[in-house]
XYZ file of N, CA and C in Angstrom:
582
model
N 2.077 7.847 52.591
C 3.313 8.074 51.869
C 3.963 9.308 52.465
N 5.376 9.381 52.739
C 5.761 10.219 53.595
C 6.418 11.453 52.260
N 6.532 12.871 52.548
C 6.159 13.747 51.985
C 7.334 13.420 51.023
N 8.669 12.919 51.438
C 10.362 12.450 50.885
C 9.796 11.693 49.917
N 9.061 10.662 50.058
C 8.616 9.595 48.669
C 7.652 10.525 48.041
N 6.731 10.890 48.588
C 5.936 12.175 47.243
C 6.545 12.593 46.627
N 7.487 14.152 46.937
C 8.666 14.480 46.206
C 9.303 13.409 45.296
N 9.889 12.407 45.526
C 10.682 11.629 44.613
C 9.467 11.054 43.654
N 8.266 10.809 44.049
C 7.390 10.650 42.603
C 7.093 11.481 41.901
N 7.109 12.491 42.232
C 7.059 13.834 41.730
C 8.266 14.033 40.649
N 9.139 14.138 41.203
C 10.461 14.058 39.979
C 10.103 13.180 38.964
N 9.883 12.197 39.204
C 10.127 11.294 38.167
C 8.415 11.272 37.326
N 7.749 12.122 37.543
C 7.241 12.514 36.617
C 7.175 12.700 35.203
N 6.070 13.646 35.038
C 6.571 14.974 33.726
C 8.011 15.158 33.205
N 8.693 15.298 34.526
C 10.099 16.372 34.460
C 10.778 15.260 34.737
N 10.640 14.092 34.586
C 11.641 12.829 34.683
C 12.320 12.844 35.936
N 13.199 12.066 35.762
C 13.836 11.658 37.569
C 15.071 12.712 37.641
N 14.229 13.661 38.811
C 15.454 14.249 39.091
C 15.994 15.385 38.341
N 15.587 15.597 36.759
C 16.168 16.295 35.844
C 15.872 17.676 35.999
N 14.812 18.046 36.246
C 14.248 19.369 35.833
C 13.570 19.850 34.503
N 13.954 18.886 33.428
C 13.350 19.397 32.231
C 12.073 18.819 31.964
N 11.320 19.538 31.538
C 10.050 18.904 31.232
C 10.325 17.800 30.396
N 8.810 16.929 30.754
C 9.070 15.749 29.645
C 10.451 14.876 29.262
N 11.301 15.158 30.272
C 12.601 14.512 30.140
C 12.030 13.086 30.326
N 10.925 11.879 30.811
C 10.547 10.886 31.373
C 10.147 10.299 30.343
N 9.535 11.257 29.403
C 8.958 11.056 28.134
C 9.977 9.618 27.206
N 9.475 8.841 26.499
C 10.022 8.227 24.954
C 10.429 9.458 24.548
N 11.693 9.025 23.775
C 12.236 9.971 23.018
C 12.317 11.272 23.621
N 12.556 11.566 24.783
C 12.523 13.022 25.198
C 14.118 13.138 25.316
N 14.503 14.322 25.301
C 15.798 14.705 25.431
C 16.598 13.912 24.264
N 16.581 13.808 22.969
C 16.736 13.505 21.244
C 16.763 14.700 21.078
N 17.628 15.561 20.117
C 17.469 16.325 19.496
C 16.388 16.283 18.581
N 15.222 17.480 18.326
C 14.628 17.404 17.490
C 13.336 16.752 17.663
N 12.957 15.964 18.755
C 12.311 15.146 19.659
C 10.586 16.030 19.579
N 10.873 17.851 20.312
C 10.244 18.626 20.387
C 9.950 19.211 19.269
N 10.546 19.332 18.010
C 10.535 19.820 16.886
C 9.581 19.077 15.966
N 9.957 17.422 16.252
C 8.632 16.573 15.454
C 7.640 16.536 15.855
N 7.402 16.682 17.177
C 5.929 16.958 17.740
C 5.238 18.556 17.031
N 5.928 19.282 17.054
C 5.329 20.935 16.352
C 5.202 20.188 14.961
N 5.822 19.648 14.565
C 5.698 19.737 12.888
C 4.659 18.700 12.920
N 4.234 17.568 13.686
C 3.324 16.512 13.494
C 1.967 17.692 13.891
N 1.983 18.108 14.957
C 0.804 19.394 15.013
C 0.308 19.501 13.861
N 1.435 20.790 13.201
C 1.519 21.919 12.434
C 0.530 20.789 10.893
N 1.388 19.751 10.760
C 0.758 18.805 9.619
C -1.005 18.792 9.769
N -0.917 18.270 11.274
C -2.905 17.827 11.531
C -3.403 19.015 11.272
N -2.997 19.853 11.932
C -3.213 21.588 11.619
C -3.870 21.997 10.167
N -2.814 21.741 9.456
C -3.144 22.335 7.854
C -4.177 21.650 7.385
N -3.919 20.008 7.861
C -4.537 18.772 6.922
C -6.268 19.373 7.381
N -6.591 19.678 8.925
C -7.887 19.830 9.069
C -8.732 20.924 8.520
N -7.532 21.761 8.091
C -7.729 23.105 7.374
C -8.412 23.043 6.364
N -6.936 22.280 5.146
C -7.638 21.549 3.855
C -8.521 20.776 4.370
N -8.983 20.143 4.886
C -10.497 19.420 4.631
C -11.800 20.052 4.996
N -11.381 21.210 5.704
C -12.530 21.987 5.629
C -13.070 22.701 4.240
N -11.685 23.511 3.881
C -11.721 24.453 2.611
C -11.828 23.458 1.578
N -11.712 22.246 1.895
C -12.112 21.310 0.077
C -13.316 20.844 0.571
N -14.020 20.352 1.910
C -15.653 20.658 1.622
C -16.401 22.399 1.394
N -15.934 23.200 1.877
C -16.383 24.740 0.766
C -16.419 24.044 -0.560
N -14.926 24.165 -0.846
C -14.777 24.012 -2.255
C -15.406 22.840 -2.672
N -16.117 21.718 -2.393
C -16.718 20.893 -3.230
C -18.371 21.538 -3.467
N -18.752 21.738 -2.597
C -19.846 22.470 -2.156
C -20.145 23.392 -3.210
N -19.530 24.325 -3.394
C -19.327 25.241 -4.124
C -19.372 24.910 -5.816
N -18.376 23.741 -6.294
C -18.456 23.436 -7.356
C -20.084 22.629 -7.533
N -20.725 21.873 -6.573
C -21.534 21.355 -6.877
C -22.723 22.360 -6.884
N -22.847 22.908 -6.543
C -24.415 24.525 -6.666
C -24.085 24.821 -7.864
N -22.546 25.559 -8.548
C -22.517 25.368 -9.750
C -22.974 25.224 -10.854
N -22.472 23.602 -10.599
C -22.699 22.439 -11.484
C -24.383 22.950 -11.711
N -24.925 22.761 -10.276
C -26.769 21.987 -10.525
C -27.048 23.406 -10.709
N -26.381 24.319 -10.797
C -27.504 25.585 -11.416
C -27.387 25.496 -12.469
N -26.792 25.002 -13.468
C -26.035 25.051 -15.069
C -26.683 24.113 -15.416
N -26.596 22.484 -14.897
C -26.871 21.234 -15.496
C -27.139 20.199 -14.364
N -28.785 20.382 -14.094
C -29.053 19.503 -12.801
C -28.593 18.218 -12.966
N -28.368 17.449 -13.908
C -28.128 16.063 -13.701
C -26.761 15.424 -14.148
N -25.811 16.540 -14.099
C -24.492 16.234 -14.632
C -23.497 15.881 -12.724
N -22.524 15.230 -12.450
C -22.279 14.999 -11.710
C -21.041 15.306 -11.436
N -20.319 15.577 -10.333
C -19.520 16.218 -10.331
C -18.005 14.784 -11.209
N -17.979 14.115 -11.029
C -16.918 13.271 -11.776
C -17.368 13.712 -13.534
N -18.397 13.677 -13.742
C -18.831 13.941 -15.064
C -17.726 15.206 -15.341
N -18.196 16.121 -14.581
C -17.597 17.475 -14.704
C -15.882 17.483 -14.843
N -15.644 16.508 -14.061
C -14.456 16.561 -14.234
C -13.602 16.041 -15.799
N -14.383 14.900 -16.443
C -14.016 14.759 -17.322
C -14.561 15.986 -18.644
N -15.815 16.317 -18.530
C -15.823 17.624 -19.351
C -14.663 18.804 -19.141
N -14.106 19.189 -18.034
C -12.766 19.925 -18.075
C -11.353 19.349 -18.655
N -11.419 18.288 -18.325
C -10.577 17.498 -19.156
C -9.973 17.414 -20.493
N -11.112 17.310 -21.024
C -11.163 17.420 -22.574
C -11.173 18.667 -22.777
N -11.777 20.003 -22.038
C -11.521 21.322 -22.297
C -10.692 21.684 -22.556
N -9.647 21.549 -21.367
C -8.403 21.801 -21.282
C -7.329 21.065 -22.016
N -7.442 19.277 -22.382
C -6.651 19.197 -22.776
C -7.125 18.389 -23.925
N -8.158 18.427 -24.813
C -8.443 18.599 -26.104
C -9.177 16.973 -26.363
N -9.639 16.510 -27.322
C -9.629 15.464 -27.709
C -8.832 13.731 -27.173
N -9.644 13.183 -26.666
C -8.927 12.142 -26.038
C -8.849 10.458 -25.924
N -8.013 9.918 -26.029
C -9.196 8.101 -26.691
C -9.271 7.954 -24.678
N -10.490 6.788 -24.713
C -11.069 6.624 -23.538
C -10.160 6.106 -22.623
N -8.772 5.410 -22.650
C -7.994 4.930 -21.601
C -7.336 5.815 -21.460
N -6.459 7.060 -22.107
C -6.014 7.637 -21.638
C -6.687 9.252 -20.898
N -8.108 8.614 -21.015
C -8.780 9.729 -20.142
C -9.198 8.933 -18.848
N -9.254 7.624 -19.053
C -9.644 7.577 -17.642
C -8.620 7.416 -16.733
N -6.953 7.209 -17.253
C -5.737 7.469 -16.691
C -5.898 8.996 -15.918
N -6.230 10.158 -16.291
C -6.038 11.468 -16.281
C -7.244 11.594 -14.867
N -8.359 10.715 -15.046
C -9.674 10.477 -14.188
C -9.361 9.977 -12.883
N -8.449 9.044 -12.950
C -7.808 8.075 -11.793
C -9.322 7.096 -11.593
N -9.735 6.779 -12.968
C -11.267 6.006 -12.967
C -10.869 4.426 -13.522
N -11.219 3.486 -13.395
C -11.041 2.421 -14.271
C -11.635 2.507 -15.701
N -11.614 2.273 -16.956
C -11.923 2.298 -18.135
C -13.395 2.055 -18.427
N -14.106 1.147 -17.445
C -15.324 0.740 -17.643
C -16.064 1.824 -17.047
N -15.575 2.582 -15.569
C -15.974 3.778 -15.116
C -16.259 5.287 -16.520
N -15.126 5.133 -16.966
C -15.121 6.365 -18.041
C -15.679 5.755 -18.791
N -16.126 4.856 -19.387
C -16.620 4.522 -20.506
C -18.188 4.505 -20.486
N -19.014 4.427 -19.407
C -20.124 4.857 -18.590
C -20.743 6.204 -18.724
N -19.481 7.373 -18.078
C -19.306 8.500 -17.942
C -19.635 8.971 -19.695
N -19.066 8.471 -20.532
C -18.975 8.758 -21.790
C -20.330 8.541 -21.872
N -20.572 7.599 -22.160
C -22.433 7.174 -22.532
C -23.029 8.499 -22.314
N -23.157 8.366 -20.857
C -23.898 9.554 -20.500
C -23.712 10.482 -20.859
N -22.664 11.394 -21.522
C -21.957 12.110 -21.888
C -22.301 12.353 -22.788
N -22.732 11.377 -23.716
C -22.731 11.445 -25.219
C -24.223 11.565 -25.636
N -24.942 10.832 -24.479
C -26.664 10.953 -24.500
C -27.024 12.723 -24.050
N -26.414 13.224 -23.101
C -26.850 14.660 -23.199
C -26.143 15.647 -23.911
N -25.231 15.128 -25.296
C -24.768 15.948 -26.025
C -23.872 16.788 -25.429
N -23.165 16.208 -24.716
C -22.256 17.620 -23.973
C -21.208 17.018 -24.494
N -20.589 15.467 -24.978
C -19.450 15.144 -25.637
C -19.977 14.279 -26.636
N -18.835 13.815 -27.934
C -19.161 13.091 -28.903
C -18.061 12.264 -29.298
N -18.488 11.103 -29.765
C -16.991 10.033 -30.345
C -16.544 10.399 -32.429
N -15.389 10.706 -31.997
C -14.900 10.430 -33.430
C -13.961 10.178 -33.888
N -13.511 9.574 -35.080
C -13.142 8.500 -35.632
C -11.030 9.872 -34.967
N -10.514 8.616 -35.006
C -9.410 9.384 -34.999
C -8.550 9.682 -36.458
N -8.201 11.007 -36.830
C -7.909 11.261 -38.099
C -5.976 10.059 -38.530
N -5.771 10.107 -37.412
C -4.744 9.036 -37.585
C -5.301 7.147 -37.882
N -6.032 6.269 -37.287
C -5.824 5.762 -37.421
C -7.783 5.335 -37.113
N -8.497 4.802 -38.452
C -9.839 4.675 -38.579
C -10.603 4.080 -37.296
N -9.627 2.694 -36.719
C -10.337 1.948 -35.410
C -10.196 2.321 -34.130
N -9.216 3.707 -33.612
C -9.326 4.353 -32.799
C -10.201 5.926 -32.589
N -10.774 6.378 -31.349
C -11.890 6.532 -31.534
C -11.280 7.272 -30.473
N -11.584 8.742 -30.339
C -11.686 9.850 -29.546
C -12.517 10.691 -28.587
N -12.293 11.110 -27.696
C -13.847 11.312 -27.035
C -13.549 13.415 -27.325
N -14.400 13.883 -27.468
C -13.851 15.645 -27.408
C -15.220 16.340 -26.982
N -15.504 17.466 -26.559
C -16.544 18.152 -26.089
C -17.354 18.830 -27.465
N -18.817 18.758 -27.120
C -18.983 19.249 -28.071
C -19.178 20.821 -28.130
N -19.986 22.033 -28.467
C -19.933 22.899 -28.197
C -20.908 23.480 -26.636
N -21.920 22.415 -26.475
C -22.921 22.574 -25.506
C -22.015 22.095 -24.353
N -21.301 21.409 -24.203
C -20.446 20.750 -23.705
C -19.371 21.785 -22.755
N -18.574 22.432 -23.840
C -17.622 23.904 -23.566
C -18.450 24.771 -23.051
N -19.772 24.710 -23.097
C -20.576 26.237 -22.914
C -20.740 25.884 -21.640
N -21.275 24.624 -21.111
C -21.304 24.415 -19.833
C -19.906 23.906 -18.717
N -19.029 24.219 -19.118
C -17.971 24.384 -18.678
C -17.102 25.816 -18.307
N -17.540 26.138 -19.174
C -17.538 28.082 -19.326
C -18.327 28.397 -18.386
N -19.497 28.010 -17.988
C -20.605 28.519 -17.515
C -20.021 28.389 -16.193
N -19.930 27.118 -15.555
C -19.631 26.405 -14.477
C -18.453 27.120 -13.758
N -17.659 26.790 -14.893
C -16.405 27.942 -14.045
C -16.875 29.353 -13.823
N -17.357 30.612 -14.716
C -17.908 31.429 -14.238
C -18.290 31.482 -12.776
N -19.761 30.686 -12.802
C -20.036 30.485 -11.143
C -19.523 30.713 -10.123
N -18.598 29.209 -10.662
C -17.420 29.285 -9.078
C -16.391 30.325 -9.058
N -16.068 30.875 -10.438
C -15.033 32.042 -10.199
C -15.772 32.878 -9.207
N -16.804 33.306 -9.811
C -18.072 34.462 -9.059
C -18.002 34.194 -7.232
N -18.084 33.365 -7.244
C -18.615 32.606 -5.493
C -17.281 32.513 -4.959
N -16.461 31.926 -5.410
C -15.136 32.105 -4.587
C -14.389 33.737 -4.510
N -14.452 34.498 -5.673
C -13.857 35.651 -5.397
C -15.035 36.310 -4.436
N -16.085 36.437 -4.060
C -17.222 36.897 -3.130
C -16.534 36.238 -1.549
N -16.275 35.406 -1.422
C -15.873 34.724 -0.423
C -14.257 35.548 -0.678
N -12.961 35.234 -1.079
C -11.978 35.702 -0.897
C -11.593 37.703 -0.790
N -12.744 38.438 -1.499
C -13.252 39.466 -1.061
C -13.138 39.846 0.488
N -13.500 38.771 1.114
C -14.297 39.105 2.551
C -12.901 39.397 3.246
N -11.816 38.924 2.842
C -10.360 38.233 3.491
C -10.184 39.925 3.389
N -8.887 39.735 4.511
C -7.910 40.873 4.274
C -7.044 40.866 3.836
N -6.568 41.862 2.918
C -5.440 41.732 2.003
C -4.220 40.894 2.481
N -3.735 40.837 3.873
C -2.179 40.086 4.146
C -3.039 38.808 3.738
N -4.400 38.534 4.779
C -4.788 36.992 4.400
C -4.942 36.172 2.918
N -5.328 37.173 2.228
C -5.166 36.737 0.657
C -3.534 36.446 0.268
N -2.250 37.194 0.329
C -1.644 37.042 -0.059
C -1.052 35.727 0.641
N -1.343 35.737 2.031
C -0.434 34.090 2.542
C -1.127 33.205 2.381
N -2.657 33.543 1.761
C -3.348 32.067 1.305
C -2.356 31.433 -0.259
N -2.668 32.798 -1.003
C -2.038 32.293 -2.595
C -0.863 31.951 -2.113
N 0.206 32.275 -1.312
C 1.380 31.671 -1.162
C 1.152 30.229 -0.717
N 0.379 30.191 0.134
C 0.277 28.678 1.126
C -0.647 27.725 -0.137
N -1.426 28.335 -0.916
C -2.227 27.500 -1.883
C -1.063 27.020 -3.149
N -0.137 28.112 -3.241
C 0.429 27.768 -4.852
C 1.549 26.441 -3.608
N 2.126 26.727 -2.826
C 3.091 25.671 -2.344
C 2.230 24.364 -2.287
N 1.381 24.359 -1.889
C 0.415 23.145 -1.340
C -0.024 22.375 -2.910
N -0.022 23.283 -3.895
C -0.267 22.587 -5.168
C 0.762 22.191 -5.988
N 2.287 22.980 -5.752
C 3.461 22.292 -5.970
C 3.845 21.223 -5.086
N 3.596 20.804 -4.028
C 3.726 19.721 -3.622
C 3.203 18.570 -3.802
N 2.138 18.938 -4.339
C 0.567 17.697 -4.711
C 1.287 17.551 -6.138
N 2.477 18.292 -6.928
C 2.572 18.180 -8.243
C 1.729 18.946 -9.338
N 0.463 19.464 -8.833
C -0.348 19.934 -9.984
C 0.683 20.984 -10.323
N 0.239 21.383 -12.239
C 0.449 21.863 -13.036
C -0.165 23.820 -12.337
N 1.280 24.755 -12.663
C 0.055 25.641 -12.125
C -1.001 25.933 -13.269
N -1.887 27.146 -13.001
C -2.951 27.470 -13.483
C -2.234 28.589 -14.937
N -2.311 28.367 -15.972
C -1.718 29.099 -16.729
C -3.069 30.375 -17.534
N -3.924 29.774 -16.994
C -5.321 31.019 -18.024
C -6.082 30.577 -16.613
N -7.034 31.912 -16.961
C -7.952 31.701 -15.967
C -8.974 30.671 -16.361
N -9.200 30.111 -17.238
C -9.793 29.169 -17.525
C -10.027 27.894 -18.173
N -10.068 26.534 -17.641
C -11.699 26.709 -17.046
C -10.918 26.203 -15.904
N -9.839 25.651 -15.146
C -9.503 26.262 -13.525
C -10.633 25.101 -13.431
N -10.890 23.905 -14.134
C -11.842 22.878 -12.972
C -10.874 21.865 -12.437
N -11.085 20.431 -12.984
C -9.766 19.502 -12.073
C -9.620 18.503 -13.662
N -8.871 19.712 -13.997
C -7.735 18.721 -15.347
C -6.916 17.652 -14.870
């Protein structure tokens, strides 16, 4: 190949035919904005691999918890014991709405629930054949407890940070949870997954 045809494959490269700009050869190159969706498609994998690191910590974390408090409670269990913490007394479909569980799932969860005394069914004061699920006091104590823990273990870990890094986490954490929709955190407790 004589050095004139090298050169001309050469252009039409990377830097497209002739152009000079990088990636001009490219799909979609030279679009406004072209270069801008590639940073932001990054920037997305970026965060997303982030969060999936920091929500295995954070599952991790809730589960040592959990099994130092109540070896045989599970972490979905747990979730519906915060549930009812936080938002009081509940009949079983509209907790397993709140669960993202099917009804037969929560209704399981309950059993078990109800066999280690951590929740109990009762009659609803409105209407005799509907039937409520609410925590009982052993129930709250190990929910109290649980959160403790993880409060303990995560502020030990966010400790370690340096002050700018703490503040652009809570910024980057409270945006990331207004976007997901959650409710913010109004008490420090019990902060499990209402």
């Amino acid at each position: 190949m004589s050095a004139d045809a090298d050169e001309g494959r050469r252009d039409a490269g990377a830097d497209g035919p002739g152009t000079g700009q990088p990636g001009a050869g490219r799909p979609g190159a030279g679009r406004p904005g072209a270069d801008e969706a590639a940073v932001d498609r990054q920037g997305i994998d970026e965060m997303t691999t982030a969060l999936l690191t920091a929500s295995r910590l954070l599952v991790a974390i809730s589960a040592r918890s959990i099994a130092a408090v109540e070896e045989t409670l599970t972490l979905p269990q747990f979730r519906m014991l915060v549930v009812l913490s936080s938002q009081g007394p509940s009949k079983l479909v509209a907790l397993a709405e709140k669960l993202h569980v099917n009804p037969s799932t929560a209704l399981r969860m309950t059993d078990r629930l109800v066999a280690a005394g951590l929740v109990d069914r009762r009659a609803s004061p409105h209407s005799g054949r509907e039937v409520r699920i609410q925590l009982t006091d052993a129930g709250r104590a190990v929910v109290d407890t649980v959160t403790a823990r993880r409060r303990d273990e995560l502020a030990a870990i966010v400790a370690r940070m340096a002050a700018e890094q703490r503040r652009s986490l809570v910024a980057a954490l409270r945006a990331f949870t207004a976007a997901g929709a959650e409710p913010p955190a109004t008490t420090p407790a019990p902060l499990g997954w209402a």
